[in-house]
Every structure is written in C-alpha cells, then in structure tokens.
C-alpha cells in the first residue's frame, strides 16, 4: 500500500492567512515562521499527498482596509492581490530549500515571477507531485482569498480544504475572549452561514457547499497538526453537510 493510500485525502487545498506568516512581528514576513509552515507542508507532501496552497496578503496589504481608509476599492484589491504574490514567492523559496518542487501560479499575468493560471497545466504539476501555490486571488477585485481557495480547490478536484488558523477548530464564540467557548467537532455549511461563525466568507462557504467540498479548520500553530489530521488524528472541526 502506498503512502497516499494510508491518508484520509490524496489531494488537498491548504488555505492560510498572510498573518500566519508574520510570527510575532506586526507586519510583513517572519522567515522562521515561513520556514516552519514549509516544514509542515513538506511533512504532508512526504506522505504522497498532492498539495495546493492559497496564502492571503493581510500581513502586507489588505484591500478592504485600504478601501475603508478612502482608497478606491478596485485599486486596493489589486494591491492586496500583489501582496499574495509576495507571500507565495516566499513560501516557494522556503519549500524549495527543503527540496520540494513548487510552482507559483498567478491569476494576474507576471511571467517573470510566476506562471499564468492554466487549469490543465496546474493539474499536471500536481500529478507530478509539485506543490502549486495559487497567487493573486481570482484575479478579480471584490473576491477574497477564501473564495479564491475554494474556487481553485474545486477546479483542481481537491478532496478537502484545510483552513489553517490560530485555533484548533470552529468555536461558537472567540476562545481567546471567552473561557466557556465551545468547539464544534462538525458543523454544517448552513450553520456557519446562519450563525456567522467566521470560518470563511459567505461566498466561499456557499461555493464549498454547492460542490460538497469539506472544509477542515485546524491550528497551524500546532506542530504536526496538518500531517496528523491526514493520518486520522488531531483536533479539528469539519464543515460539511
């Protein structure tokens, strides 16, 4: 039996925020944190799992925030997309230092640093066990990287989205502020939407629901957490019908 046959999923999407790469800093990239996340990805890649990634850009620039401060929304969103490309390149560098072949695939054409998004080519990269990091969101303003991750996960026929956060699942209220917060083992897409549980934005949840794509919320700060879930262990919340 091959390694991949022992895992719960054979092809997955890992979605992390840009803030996850900041470490203890207040802005930008923290190289040791980027390297730690890369090691987590490598541990899953070594199991034979095909991995897609989408990384947000909030550690560098957030379109909504720029818009709220008076910047024209479309321009602000494009700036946010460029921030995700910077994060993708940093993660590519960290992964390739670990010997993992990686492709950054951008929804905005920038041939000098990334491949353009061509679905069949991206699928072929995955089949060749390359990690594909999808950058620049969907290439359109007004869509978040959550929606981009769900869109690409569907296009790549991923079996699940892994949403790496600072907490080990979905809670009924913020566990950092409420000691009595209750963690869900499983929750439906509709409950996430109705109760505003903040797993992903509503467009991403609806797209996942319409395509029966489970979302697994886990702690990216827990060493070995990503690998553990794929091996059938660990603490997490699964969002599905």
PDB file of N, CA, C and O in Angstrom, residues 5-6 21 31 43 59 91-92 110 131 141 160 181 194 202:
ATOM      1  N   UNK A   5      -2.243   6.119  -0.012  1.00  0.00           N
ATOM      2  CA  UNK A   5      -3.437   5.320   0.250  1.00  0.00           C
ATOM      3  C   UNK A   5      -3.730   5.216   1.742  1.00  0.00           C
ATOM      4  O   UNK A   5      -4.807   4.835   2.139  1.00  0.00           O
ATOM      5  N   UNK A   6      -2.732   5.552   2.580  1.00  0.00           N
ATOM      6  CA  UNK A   6      -2.928   5.486   4.019  1.00  0.00           C
ATOM      7  C   UNK A   6      -3.509   6.784   4.569  1.00  0.00           C
ATOM      8  O   UNK A   6      -3.818   6.873   5.737  1.00  0.00           O
ATOM      9  N   UNK A  21       2.004  34.160   8.526  1.00  0.00           N
ATOM     10  CA  UNK A  21       3.432  34.199   8.208  1.00  0.00           C
ATOM     11  C   UNK A  21       4.164  35.323   8.935  1.00  0.00           C
ATOM     12  O   UNK A  21       5.360  35.504   8.751  1.00  0.00           O
ATOM     13  N   UNK A  31      10.740  35.169   8.474  1.00  0.00           N
ATOM     14  CA  UNK A  31      11.317  34.000   7.793  1.00  0.00           C
ATOM     15  C   UNK A  31      11.291  32.698   8.593  1.00  0.00           C
ATOM     16  O   UNK A  31      10.945  31.644   8.032  1.00  0.00           O
ATOM     17  N   UNK A  43       5.971  17.757   5.433  1.00  0.00           N
ATOM     18  CA  UNK A  43       5.624  16.522   6.142  1.00  0.00           C
ATOM     19  C   UNK A  43       4.403  15.849   5.508  1.00  0.00           C
ATOM     20  O   UNK A  43       4.301  14.621   5.493  1.00  0.00           O
ATOM     21  N   UNK A  59      -0.846  40.362   5.791  1.00  0.00           N
ATOM     22  CA  UNK A  59       0.365  40.777   6.513  1.00  0.00           C
ATOM     23  C   UNK A  59       1.086  41.919   5.806  1.00  0.00           C
ATOM     24  O   UNK A  59       1.938  42.578   6.390  1.00  0.00           O
ATOM     25  N   UNK A  91       7.009  31.539   0.228  1.00  0.00           N
ATOM     26  CA  UNK A  91       6.733  30.141   0.557  1.00  0.00           C
ATOM     27  C   UNK A  91       7.389  29.202  -0.453  1.00  0.00           C
ATOM     28  O   UNK A  91       7.920  28.145  -0.087  1.00  0.00           O
ATOM     29  N   UNK A  92       7.378  29.590  -1.728  1.00  0.00           N
ATOM     30  CA  UNK A  92       8.061  28.785  -2.743  1.00  0.00           C
ATOM     31  C   UNK A  92       9.532  28.631  -2.402  1.00  0.00           C
ATOM     32  O   UNK A  92      10.093  27.530  -2.471  1.00  0.00           O
ATOM     33  N   UNK A 110       2.243  37.771 -14.715  1.00  0.00           N
ATOM     34  CA  UNK A 110       3.549  38.365 -14.387  1.00  0.00           C
ATOM     35  C   UNK A 110       4.594  37.286 -14.657  1.00  0.00           C
ATOM     36  O   UNK A 110       5.067  36.600 -13.760  1.00  0.00           O
ATOM     37  N   UNK A 131       4.119  21.102  -5.516  1.00  0.00           N
ATOM     38  CA  UNK A 131       3.180  21.922  -4.747  1.00  0.00           C
ATOM     39  C   UNK A 131       2.808  23.135  -5.588  1.00  0.00           C
ATOM     40  O   UNK A 131       3.688  23.820  -6.117  1.00  0.00           O
ATOM     41  N   UNK A 141     -11.186  41.951  -8.478  1.00  0.00           N
ATOM     42  CA  UNK A 141     -11.477  42.630  -7.214  1.00  0.00           C
ATOM     43  C   UNK A 141     -12.791  42.145  -6.622  1.00  0.00           C
ATOM     44  O   UNK A 141     -13.573  41.464  -7.298  1.00  0.00           O
ATOM     45  N   UNK A 160     -10.601  18.203  -0.145  1.00  0.00           N
ATOM     46  CA  UNK A 160     -10.925  18.998   1.042  1.00  0.00           C
ATOM     47  C   UNK A 160     -10.107  20.269   1.043  1.00  0.00           C
ATOM     48  O   UNK A 160      -9.034  20.338   0.431  1.00  0.00           O
ATOM     49  N   UNK A 181     -16.109  29.119  25.629  1.00  0.00           N
ATOM     50  CA  UNK A 181     -16.357  28.898  24.192  1.00  0.00           C
ATOM     51  C   UNK A 181     -16.370  27.400  23.892  1.00  0.00           C
ATOM     52  O   UNK A 181     -15.551  26.641  24.418  1.00  0.00           O
ATOM     53  N   UNK A 194     -25.524  30.859   8.924  1.00  0.00           N
ATOM     54  CA  UNK A 194     -26.591  31.424   9.765  1.00  0.00           C
ATOM     55  C   UNK A 194     -26.057  31.988  11.069  1.00  0.00           C
ATOM     56  O   UNK A 194     -26.541  33.009  11.566  1.00  0.00           O
ATOM     57  N   UNK A 202     -18.853  34.348   3.198  1.00  0.00           N
ATOM     58  CA  UNK A 202     -20.078  33.660   2.770  1.00  0.00           C
ATOM     59  C   UNK A 202     -19.971  33.101   1.356  1.00  0.00           C
ATOM     60  O   UNK A 202     -20.475  32.000   1.080  1.00  0.00           O
TER      61      UNK A 202
END
